[in-house]
Short mmCIF file of C-alpha atoms and ligand atoms in Angstrom, two decimals:
data_model
loop_
_atom_site.label_atom_id
_atom_site.label_comp_id
_atom_site.label_asym_id
_atom_site.label_seq_id
_atom_site.Cartn_x
_atom_site.Cartn_y
_atom_site.Cartn_z
CA MET E 1 102.95 -141.44 -3.77
CA ASP E 2 104.56 -144.77 -4.67
CA SER E 3 107.34 -145.21 -7.16
CA VAL E 4 105.37 -145.84 -10.39
CA THR E 5 106.42 -143.68 -13.29
CA LEU E 6 103.68 -143.02 -15.83
CA ALA E 7 104.56 -143.41 -19.51
CA ILE E 8 103.73 -139.73 -19.94
CA ASP E 9 106.56 -138.97 -17.47
CA GLY E 10 109.01 -141.28 -19.23
CA GLY E 11 108.05 -144.61 -17.64
CA SER E 12 107.55 -147.73 -19.71
CA PRO E 13 104.08 -147.79 -21.34
CA THR E 14 101.45 -150.39 -20.41
CA ARG E 15 101.23 -151.43 -24.09
CA GLN E 16 103.76 -151.39 -26.91
CA THR E 17 101.11 -150.84 -29.61
CA MET E 18 98.18 -148.41 -29.49
CA LEU E 19 94.86 -150.06 -28.74
CA PRO E 20 92.20 -148.18 -30.74
CA TYR E 21 88.86 -147.22 -29.13
CA GLY E 22 86.93 -148.96 -31.90
CA ARG E 23 87.74 -151.09 -34.90
CA GLN E 24 85.97 -153.13 -37.57
CA ALA E 25 86.22 -156.92 -37.78
CA ILE E 26 86.55 -158.25 -41.34
CA ASP E 27 86.95 -161.94 -42.05
CA GLU E 28 87.37 -164.06 -45.18
CA SER E 29 83.60 -164.50 -45.60
CA ASP E 30 83.21 -160.69 -45.76
CA ILE E 31 85.98 -160.43 -48.35
CA ALA E 32 84.47 -163.26 -50.41
CA ALA E 33 81.05 -161.58 -50.33
CA VAL E 34 82.49 -158.30 -51.65
CA VAL E 35 84.56 -160.02 -54.34
CA LYS E 36 81.49 -161.94 -55.49
CA ALA E 37 79.47 -158.73 -55.68
CA LEU E 38 82.19 -157.07 -57.77
CA ARG E 39 81.65 -159.71 -60.47
CA ASN E 40 77.97 -158.77 -60.84
CA ASP E 41 76.68 -156.65 -63.72
CA LEU E 42 75.39 -153.97 -61.41
CA LEU E 43 77.78 -152.30 -59.01
CA THR E 44 75.18 -149.85 -57.72
CA THR E 45 71.35 -149.63 -57.44
CA GLY E 46 71.24 -153.38 -58.08
CA PRO E 47 69.57 -156.32 -56.34
CA LEU E 48 71.98 -156.42 -53.38
CA VAL E 49 70.75 -153.02 -52.18
CA THR E 50 67.17 -154.29 -52.01
CA GLU E 51 68.26 -157.58 -50.49
CA PHE E 52 70.25 -155.79 -47.77
CA GLU E 53 67.29 -153.53 -47.01
CA HIS E 54 64.92 -156.50 -46.72
CA THR E 55 67.34 -158.56 -44.64
CA PHE E 56 67.96 -155.73 -42.21
CA ALA E 57 64.28 -154.76 -41.90
CA LYS E 58 63.35 -158.37 -41.23
CA SER E 59 66.12 -158.79 -38.64
CA ILE E 60 64.62 -156.05 -36.45
CA GLY E 61 60.95 -156.53 -37.31
CA ALA E 62 60.45 -153.28 -39.26
CA ALA E 63 58.35 -153.03 -42.43
CA GLU E 64 60.98 -151.12 -44.41
CA ALA E 65 64.64 -150.15 -44.42
CA VAL E 66 66.30 -147.71 -46.79
CA ALA E 67 70.05 -147.97 -47.37
CA VAL E 68 72.09 -144.85 -48.17
CA SER E 69 75.71 -143.74 -48.42
CA SER E 70 76.30 -142.81 -44.75
CA GLY E 71 74.64 -142.39 -41.38
CA THR E 72 74.69 -138.65 -41.98
CA ALA E 73 72.88 -139.10 -45.32
CA ALA E 74 70.39 -141.32 -43.46
CA LEU E 75 69.71 -138.54 -40.92
CA HIS E 76 69.35 -136.02 -43.75
CA ALA E 77 66.93 -138.32 -45.59
CA ALA E 78 64.90 -138.74 -42.39
CA MET E 79 64.63 -134.96 -41.90
CA PHE E 80 63.63 -134.56 -45.57
CA ALA E 81 61.05 -137.36 -45.34
CA ILE E 82 59.23 -135.75 -42.40
CA GLY E 83 59.30 -132.42 -44.21
CA ILE E 84 61.60 -130.34 -42.00
CA SER E 85 61.90 -126.90 -43.60
CA PRO E 86 62.82 -123.30 -42.70
CA GLY E 87 61.06 -122.11 -39.55
CA ASP E 88 60.82 -125.61 -38.08
CA GLU E 89 62.45 -126.56 -34.81
CA VAL E 90 63.74 -130.03 -34.02
CA ILE E 91 64.81 -130.99 -30.51
CA VAL E 92 68.11 -132.89 -30.30
CA PRO E 93 70.33 -133.79 -27.34
CA ALA E 94 73.44 -131.65 -26.83
CA MET E 95 75.48 -134.78 -26.10
CA THR E 96 75.77 -136.29 -29.58
CA PHE E 97 77.80 -136.25 -32.75
CA ALA E 98 77.38 -133.01 -34.70
CA ALA E 99 75.68 -134.85 -37.61
CA THR E 100 72.48 -135.29 -35.56
CA ALA E 101 71.95 -131.53 -35.37
CA ASN E 102 73.48 -130.84 -38.79
CA SER E 103 70.76 -132.91 -40.49
CA VAL E 104 68.18 -130.42 -39.22
CA VAL E 105 70.23 -127.50 -40.54
CA TYR E 106 70.61 -129.16 -43.97
CA CYS E 107 66.81 -128.87 -44.30
CA GLY E 108 66.74 -125.25 -43.17
CA GLY E 109 65.44 -126.13 -39.70
CA LYS E 110 66.70 -125.04 -36.31
CA PRO E 111 68.11 -127.59 -33.86
CA ILE E 112 67.04 -126.91 -30.28
CA PHE E 113 69.41 -128.50 -27.78
CA ALA E 114 67.97 -130.52 -24.91
CA ASP E 115 70.04 -131.58 -21.94
CA VAL E 116 70.78 -135.15 -20.88
CA ASN E 117 70.42 -137.29 -17.78
CA PRO E 118 73.66 -136.98 -15.74
CA ASN E 119 73.93 -140.74 -15.12
CA THR E 120 73.12 -142.12 -18.59
CA LEU E 121 73.87 -139.08 -20.82
CA LEU E 122 70.62 -139.90 -22.66
CA ILE E 123 68.27 -137.09 -23.72
CA ASP E 124 66.18 -135.90 -20.75
CA PRO E 125 62.45 -135.98 -21.61
CA ILE E 126 61.75 -133.32 -18.95
CA ASP E 127 64.08 -130.87 -20.67
CA VAL E 128 62.64 -131.86 -24.06
CA GLU E 129 59.17 -130.90 -22.80
CA ARG E 130 60.48 -127.52 -21.59
CA LYS E 131 61.90 -126.81 -25.03
CA ILE E 132 58.78 -127.57 -27.09
CA THR E 133 57.34 -124.47 -28.81
CA PRO E 134 54.62 -123.99 -31.45
CA ARG E 135 57.40 -124.31 -34.06
CA THR E 136 58.63 -127.73 -32.85
CA ARG E 137 58.11 -130.42 -35.49
CA ALA E 138 60.17 -133.38 -34.31
CA ILE E 139 62.36 -134.90 -31.61
CA ILE E 140 65.53 -136.83 -32.40
CA GLY E 141 66.52 -139.21 -29.60
CA VAL E 142 70.11 -140.45 -29.56
CA ASP E 143 70.89 -143.90 -28.15
CA TYR E 144 74.10 -142.62 -26.61
CA ALA E 145 76.82 -145.25 -26.16
CA GLY E 146 74.41 -147.97 -27.32
CA GLN E 147 71.42 -148.02 -24.97
CA PRO E 148 68.04 -146.88 -26.26
CA CYS E 149 66.84 -143.62 -24.75
CA ASP E 150 63.39 -143.33 -23.15
CA TYR E 151 61.21 -143.56 -26.28
CA VAL E 152 58.11 -144.21 -24.17
CA ALA E 153 58.41 -140.77 -22.56
CA LEU E 154 59.41 -139.17 -25.88
CA ARG E 155 56.46 -140.85 -27.65
CA THR E 156 54.06 -139.43 -25.06
CA LEU E 157 55.42 -135.92 -25.70
CA ALA E 158 55.34 -136.46 -29.47
CA ASN E 159 51.70 -137.57 -29.35
CA GLN E 160 50.67 -134.69 -27.08
CA HIS E 161 52.27 -132.10 -29.34
CA GLY E 162 51.85 -133.70 -32.77
CA LEU E 163 55.58 -134.24 -33.33
CA GLN E 164 57.53 -136.82 -35.35
CA LEU E 165 59.81 -139.07 -33.34
CA VAL E 166 63.17 -139.96 -34.87
CA ALA E 167 65.86 -142.20 -33.39
CA ASP E 168 69.51 -141.56 -34.09
CA ALA E 169 70.33 -145.19 -33.33
CA CYS E 170 73.85 -145.02 -34.80
CA HIS E 171 75.24 -146.33 -31.48
CA ALA E 172 72.66 -148.99 -30.82
CA MET E 173 72.32 -151.52 -33.64
CA GLY E 174 71.50 -154.87 -32.04
CA GLY E 175 70.12 -153.26 -28.86
CA LYS E 176 66.64 -153.66 -27.40
CA ASP E 177 64.28 -152.01 -24.96
CA SER E 178 61.81 -154.35 -23.21
CA ASN E 179 62.51 -156.93 -25.92
CA GLN E 180 61.65 -154.52 -28.72
CA SER E 181 64.49 -154.09 -31.21
CA VAL E 182 66.26 -150.80 -31.71
CA GLY E 183 65.10 -149.73 -35.15
CA THR E 184 61.42 -150.09 -34.24
CA LEU E 185 61.25 -147.67 -31.30
CA ALA E 186 60.68 -144.43 -33.26
CA ASP E 187 58.90 -143.42 -36.49
CA LEU E 188 62.23 -143.27 -38.32
CA ASN E 189 65.35 -144.99 -36.99
CA VAL E 190 68.80 -144.09 -38.28
CA PHE E 191 71.91 -146.29 -38.36
CA SER E 192 75.51 -145.78 -39.49
CA LEU E 193 77.71 -148.41 -41.14
CA HIS E 194 80.98 -146.60 -40.48
CA PRO E 195 83.87 -148.93 -39.47
CA VAL E 196 83.73 -147.94 -35.77
CA LYS E 197 80.04 -148.87 -35.58
CA HIS E 198 78.56 -152.35 -34.93
CA ILE E 199 78.67 -153.55 -38.53
CA THR E 200 80.27 -151.79 -41.47
CA SER E 201 79.96 -151.33 -45.22
CA GLY E 202 82.97 -148.98 -45.33
CA GLU E 203 80.64 -146.00 -45.38
CA GLY E 204 76.90 -146.47 -45.30
CA GLY E 205 73.67 -145.83 -43.47
CA LEU E 206 70.17 -147.23 -42.99
CA VAL E 207 66.80 -145.87 -41.94
CA SER E 208 64.15 -148.31 -40.71
CA THR E 209 60.45 -147.47 -40.52
CA ASP E 210 56.98 -149.00 -40.60
CA ASP E 211 55.79 -146.08 -42.73
CA ILE E 212 55.84 -147.09 -46.39
CA ALA E 213 55.24 -143.54 -47.62
CA LEU E 214 58.21 -142.18 -45.65
CA ALA E 215 60.41 -145.00 -47.00
CA ALA E 216 59.38 -144.08 -50.56
CA ARG E 217 60.26 -140.42 -49.91
CA MET E 218 63.71 -141.42 -48.66
CA ARG E 219 64.31 -143.59 -51.76
CA LEU E 220 63.39 -140.60 -53.90
CA PHE E 221 65.70 -138.36 -51.88
CA ARG E 222 68.76 -140.63 -52.20
CA ASN E 223 68.38 -140.55 -55.99
CA HIS E 224 68.25 -136.80 -56.78
CA GLY E 225 64.48 -136.64 -56.18
CA ILE E 226 63.95 -138.54 -59.45
CA THR E 227 60.84 -140.70 -59.60
CA THR E 228 62.40 -143.77 -61.23
CA ASP E 229 65.90 -145.19 -61.03
CA HIS E 230 67.78 -146.40 -64.10
CA GLN E 231 66.95 -150.08 -63.37
CA GLN E 232 63.23 -149.37 -63.49
CA ARG E 233 63.62 -147.38 -66.71
CA THR E 234 65.65 -150.17 -68.37
CA LYS E 235 63.04 -152.71 -67.32
CA ASN E 236 60.19 -150.65 -68.71
CA GLY E 237 62.10 -149.70 -71.86
CA GLN E 238 61.72 -146.01 -71.02
CA TRP E 239 64.01 -143.04 -71.08
CA PHE E 240 61.65 -140.48 -69.54
CA TYR E 241 62.05 -139.49 -65.90
CA GLU E 242 60.97 -136.62 -63.72
CA MET E 243 62.60 -134.88 -60.80
CA THR E 244 59.89 -133.97 -58.34
CA GLU E 245 61.98 -133.02 -55.30
CA LEU E 246 65.47 -131.65 -54.74
CA GLY E 247 67.30 -134.81 -53.71
CA PHE E 248 70.94 -135.85 -53.56
CA ASN E 249 73.11 -138.70 -54.74
CA TYR E 250 73.12 -140.61 -51.46
CA ARG E 251 73.14 -144.06 -53.07
CA ILE E 252 75.06 -146.99 -51.63
CA THR E 253 76.81 -149.52 -53.88
CA ASP E 254 75.93 -153.20 -54.26
CA PHE E 255 79.35 -154.34 -53.04
CA GLN E 256 78.94 -152.23 -49.90
CA CYS E 257 75.59 -153.92 -49.31
CA ALA E 258 77.24 -157.32 -49.82
CA LEU E 259 79.66 -156.42 -47.04
CA GLY E 260 76.84 -155.08 -44.85
CA MET E 261 74.85 -158.29 -45.27
CA SER E 262 77.83 -160.48 -44.49
CA GLN E 263 78.54 -158.40 -41.37
CA LEU E 264 74.90 -158.44 -40.26
CA GLN E 265 75.12 -162.21 -39.73
CA LYS E 266 77.68 -161.58 -37.01
CA LEU E 267 75.89 -158.71 -35.25
CA GLU E 268 74.33 -160.75 -32.45
CA GLN E 269 77.58 -162.51 -31.57
CA TRP E 270 79.42 -159.15 -31.61
CA VAL E 271 76.92 -157.44 -29.34
CA ASN E 272 77.33 -160.34 -26.91
CA LYS E 273 81.09 -159.84 -27.03
CA ARG E 274 80.66 -156.11 -26.39
CA GLN E 275 78.48 -156.89 -23.38
CA TYR E 276 81.12 -159.29 -22.08
CA ILE E 277 83.82 -156.60 -22.37
CA ALA E 278 81.52 -154.11 -20.62
CA LYS E 279 81.00 -156.62 -17.82
CA LEU E 280 84.77 -157.00 -17.35
CA TYR E 281 85.12 -153.21 -17.15
CA ASP E 282 82.14 -152.92 -14.77
CA ILE E 283 83.64 -155.48 -12.39
CA ALA E 284 87.08 -153.88 -12.51
CA PHE E 285 85.81 -150.36 -11.85
CA ALA E 286 83.33 -151.32 -9.11
CA SER E 287 86.12 -150.77 -6.58
CA VAL E 288 87.60 -147.62 -8.17
CA GLU E 289 85.84 -144.68 -6.57
CA GLU E 290 87.02 -142.10 -9.11
CA VAL E 291 85.63 -144.04 -12.08
CA SER E 292 81.85 -144.19 -12.70
CA PRO E 293 80.57 -146.15 -15.69
CA LEU E 294 77.31 -144.81 -17.14
CA LEU E 295 74.12 -146.28 -15.67
CA VAL E 296 72.09 -148.72 -17.74
CA ARG E 297 68.31 -148.17 -17.83
CA GLN E 298 65.97 -150.88 -16.53
CA GLY E 299 64.87 -153.39 -19.16
CA VAL E 300 67.49 -152.32 -21.70
CA PHE E 301 69.62 -154.70 -23.78
CA HIS E 302 72.70 -152.50 -24.28
CA ALA E 303 74.49 -152.65 -27.65
CA TYR E 304 77.66 -150.97 -26.23
CA HIS E 305 78.98 -149.03 -29.18
CA LEU E 306 80.99 -147.16 -26.56
CA TYR E 307 82.09 -147.79 -23.00
CA VAL E 308 82.04 -144.34 -21.40
CA ILE E 309 83.17 -143.54 -17.87
CA GLN E 310 82.82 -140.34 -15.87
CA LEU E 311 85.84 -139.36 -13.78
CA SER E 312 85.39 -137.84 -10.32
CA THR E 313 87.84 -135.09 -11.16
CA GLU E 314 87.14 -133.39 -7.81
CA ASN E 315 89.12 -136.24 -6.22
CA LEU E 316 92.01 -135.96 -8.68
CA LYS E 317 94.89 -133.52 -8.98
CA VAL E 318 94.38 -133.25 -12.73
CA GLY E 319 91.47 -132.97 -15.12
CA ARG E 320 90.18 -135.27 -17.83
CA ASP E 321 92.53 -133.88 -20.47
CA GLN E 322 95.60 -134.93 -18.47
CA ILE E 323 94.12 -138.41 -17.84
CA PHE E 324 93.41 -138.64 -21.57
CA ALA E 325 97.01 -137.73 -22.46
CA ALA E 326 98.41 -140.13 -19.84
CA MET E 327 96.25 -142.99 -21.19
CA ARG E 328 97.38 -142.30 -24.75
CA ALA E 329 101.00 -142.37 -23.58
CA GLU E 330 100.32 -145.82 -22.06
CA GLY E 331 99.16 -147.04 -25.49
CA ILE E 332 95.44 -146.88 -24.77
CA GLY E 333 93.47 -145.15 -27.55
CA VAL E 334 90.91 -143.40 -25.35
CA ASN E 335 88.55 -140.87 -26.86
CA VAL E 336 85.95 -138.28 -25.83
CA HIS E 337 82.33 -138.51 -27.05
CA TYR E 338 81.35 -135.71 -27.41
CA VAL E 339 82.00 -131.99 -27.36
CA PRO E 340 78.41 -130.81 -26.68
CA VAL E 341 77.15 -129.78 -30.11
CA HIS E 342 75.90 -126.35 -29.01
CA LEU E 343 79.46 -125.42 -28.00
CA HIS E 344 80.87 -125.85 -31.51
CA PRO E 345 81.83 -122.46 -33.02
CA TYR E 346 79.43 -123.04 -35.95
CA TYR E 347 76.41 -123.32 -33.67
CA LYS E 348 77.53 -120.43 -31.46
CA MET E 349 77.95 -118.27 -34.57
CA HIS E 350 74.82 -119.23 -36.52
CA PHE E 351 72.37 -120.30 -33.82
CA ASN E 352 73.53 -118.07 -31.00
CA THR E 353 74.07 -121.00 -28.62
CA ARG E 354 76.33 -120.55 -25.62
CA LEU E 355 77.58 -122.09 -22.39
CA GLY E 356 74.70 -122.59 -19.97
CA VAL E 357 72.16 -123.87 -22.52
CA CYS E 358 72.63 -127.50 -21.39
CA PRO E 359 74.48 -127.48 -18.04
CA VAL E 360 74.46 -131.26 -17.47
CA SER E 361 75.99 -131.96 -20.90
CA GLU E 362 78.57 -129.23 -20.32
CA ALA E 363 79.59 -130.55 -16.89
CA SER E 364 79.69 -134.17 -18.11
CA TYR E 365 81.85 -133.17 -21.04
CA GLU E 366 84.63 -132.26 -18.56
CA ARG E 367 84.54 -135.72 -16.97
CA ILE E 368 83.86 -138.24 -19.72
CA LEU E 369 86.34 -140.64 -21.25
CA THR E 370 85.61 -143.38 -23.81
CA LEU E 371 87.55 -146.60 -23.27
CA PRO E 372 88.37 -149.06 -26.08
CA MET E 373 85.51 -151.41 -27.02
CA PHE E 374 85.31 -153.61 -30.11
CA PRO E 375 84.48 -157.28 -30.70
CA GLU E 376 88.00 -158.48 -31.39
CA MET E 377 89.41 -157.07 -28.14
CA SER E 378 90.93 -159.79 -26.00
CA ARG E 379 90.64 -160.16 -22.22
CA ASP E 380 94.28 -159.07 -22.00
CA ASP E 381 93.47 -155.94 -24.00
CA VAL E 382 90.68 -155.15 -21.53
CA PHE E 383 92.99 -155.74 -18.57
CA SER E 384 95.66 -153.49 -20.11
CA VAL E 385 93.09 -150.67 -20.20
CA VAL E 386 92.07 -151.30 -16.59
CA SER E 387 95.68 -151.54 -15.45
CA ALA E 388 96.70 -148.30 -17.21
CA LEU E 389 93.69 -146.41 -15.86
CA THR E 390 94.06 -147.62 -12.27
CA LYS E 391 97.78 -146.79 -12.36
CA ILE E 392 97.06 -143.27 -13.63
CA ILE E 393 94.16 -142.67 -11.24
CA GLY E 394 96.27 -143.91 -8.32
CA TYR E 395 99.08 -141.57 -9.28
CA TYR E 396 96.91 -138.46 -9.56
CA GLN E 397 94.70 -139.16 -6.54
CA LYS E 398 94.38 -136.23 -4.14
C1 LIG B 401 78.39 -142.23 -36.49
C2 LIG B 401 77.27 -141.32 -36.12
C3 LIG B 401 76.58 -140.54 -37.07
C4 LIG B 401 77.03 -140.38 -38.49
O1 LIG B 401 77.26 -141.52 -39.18
P1 LIG B 401 78.25 -141.52 -40.47
O2 LIG B 401 77.98 -142.86 -41.06
O3 LIG B 401 79.63 -141.36 -39.96
O4 LIG B 401 77.83 -140.42 -41.35
C5 LIG B 401 75.50 -139.81 -36.64
N1 LIG B 401 75.10 -139.80 -35.37
C6 LIG B 401 75.75 -140.50 -34.42
C7 LIG B 401 75.27 -140.45 -33.00
C8 LIG B 401 76.86 -141.26 -34.77
O5 LIG B 401 77.54 -141.94 -33.81
#
């Protein structure tokens, strides 16, 4: 081997400051929008919530959007709206954030883990079909890393078996499939407004749908299951209200919606920037045999929440964990998305899941690494990631 010394072995790091894997972009117009909202009479359940919902729904071409306090609350509201209850099974991919499956459990249902395609890490419709039983009620597709999964195939299965189709689109705001916007590809489409996601409201979530009845159920759910909110009661001069369902307080504030709306104006430009960064990575890694970026499906406009690579660890002297540690030592804030959900102790304990349930997800988990990706990354930031990774890969090559 040549004379490079990795930072992890005491060499000088590629970067002096840690580059995070994701980060929000807040400018003065965002700050002004929040400050303005704070001067309003209503800090929550006011007009900005409705305005944000309308603006977002219109931007993607959906009839309705419901804003809630987080992406997780949005998933929970979606499972409630379609009536998931004890005895029901919902098929989810193993390669996702735990919240996707947790939302099923919140409603008393049982998540059934489907495997993913080894090249895209998107839910595999063939494995979904294998896992359908008479108890299956819904499928949740996850737009892993930011490209829509195969909703055409999932829709066919859903129609054949009378299932609801839900999109966990938390990675894919601003994406498209065959020119159709993410947010209109499933019956209910869930988004997160967490700071690492495409646009942020601090915490927040959205569900888009063309089904007005489902939207109404989700609005009920975010407000304790109470049939009117306090604005409606004030307007009608009434005090009486009824709770018809067991809901939660999953409301989002008006100043969060002001931030969300201000950020939404920049979404398109940010997705373009993410695609540009992805292109730089793609070009750089085309000649690095040990690094395989995920494949992009035909006809997809990728929103690139994440840039995920798979390492050919069979050609390296070390595994992913050592590469991860070496990258961190170089000042590159790599991450791993995700531990397959069925391997979490909670699911092993309560749902009797185990190794072998989703072999592709399990094998990919050993090889994946998420590289930094956010709109304010500079070209030099991108090149520092490439330079650190190629140095490390070169050093550990067999
Ligand atoms: C971020 C995320 C969520 C949860 O969103 P929160 O806003 O953090 O609650 C759910 N599913 C996926 C795939 C996510 O990436």
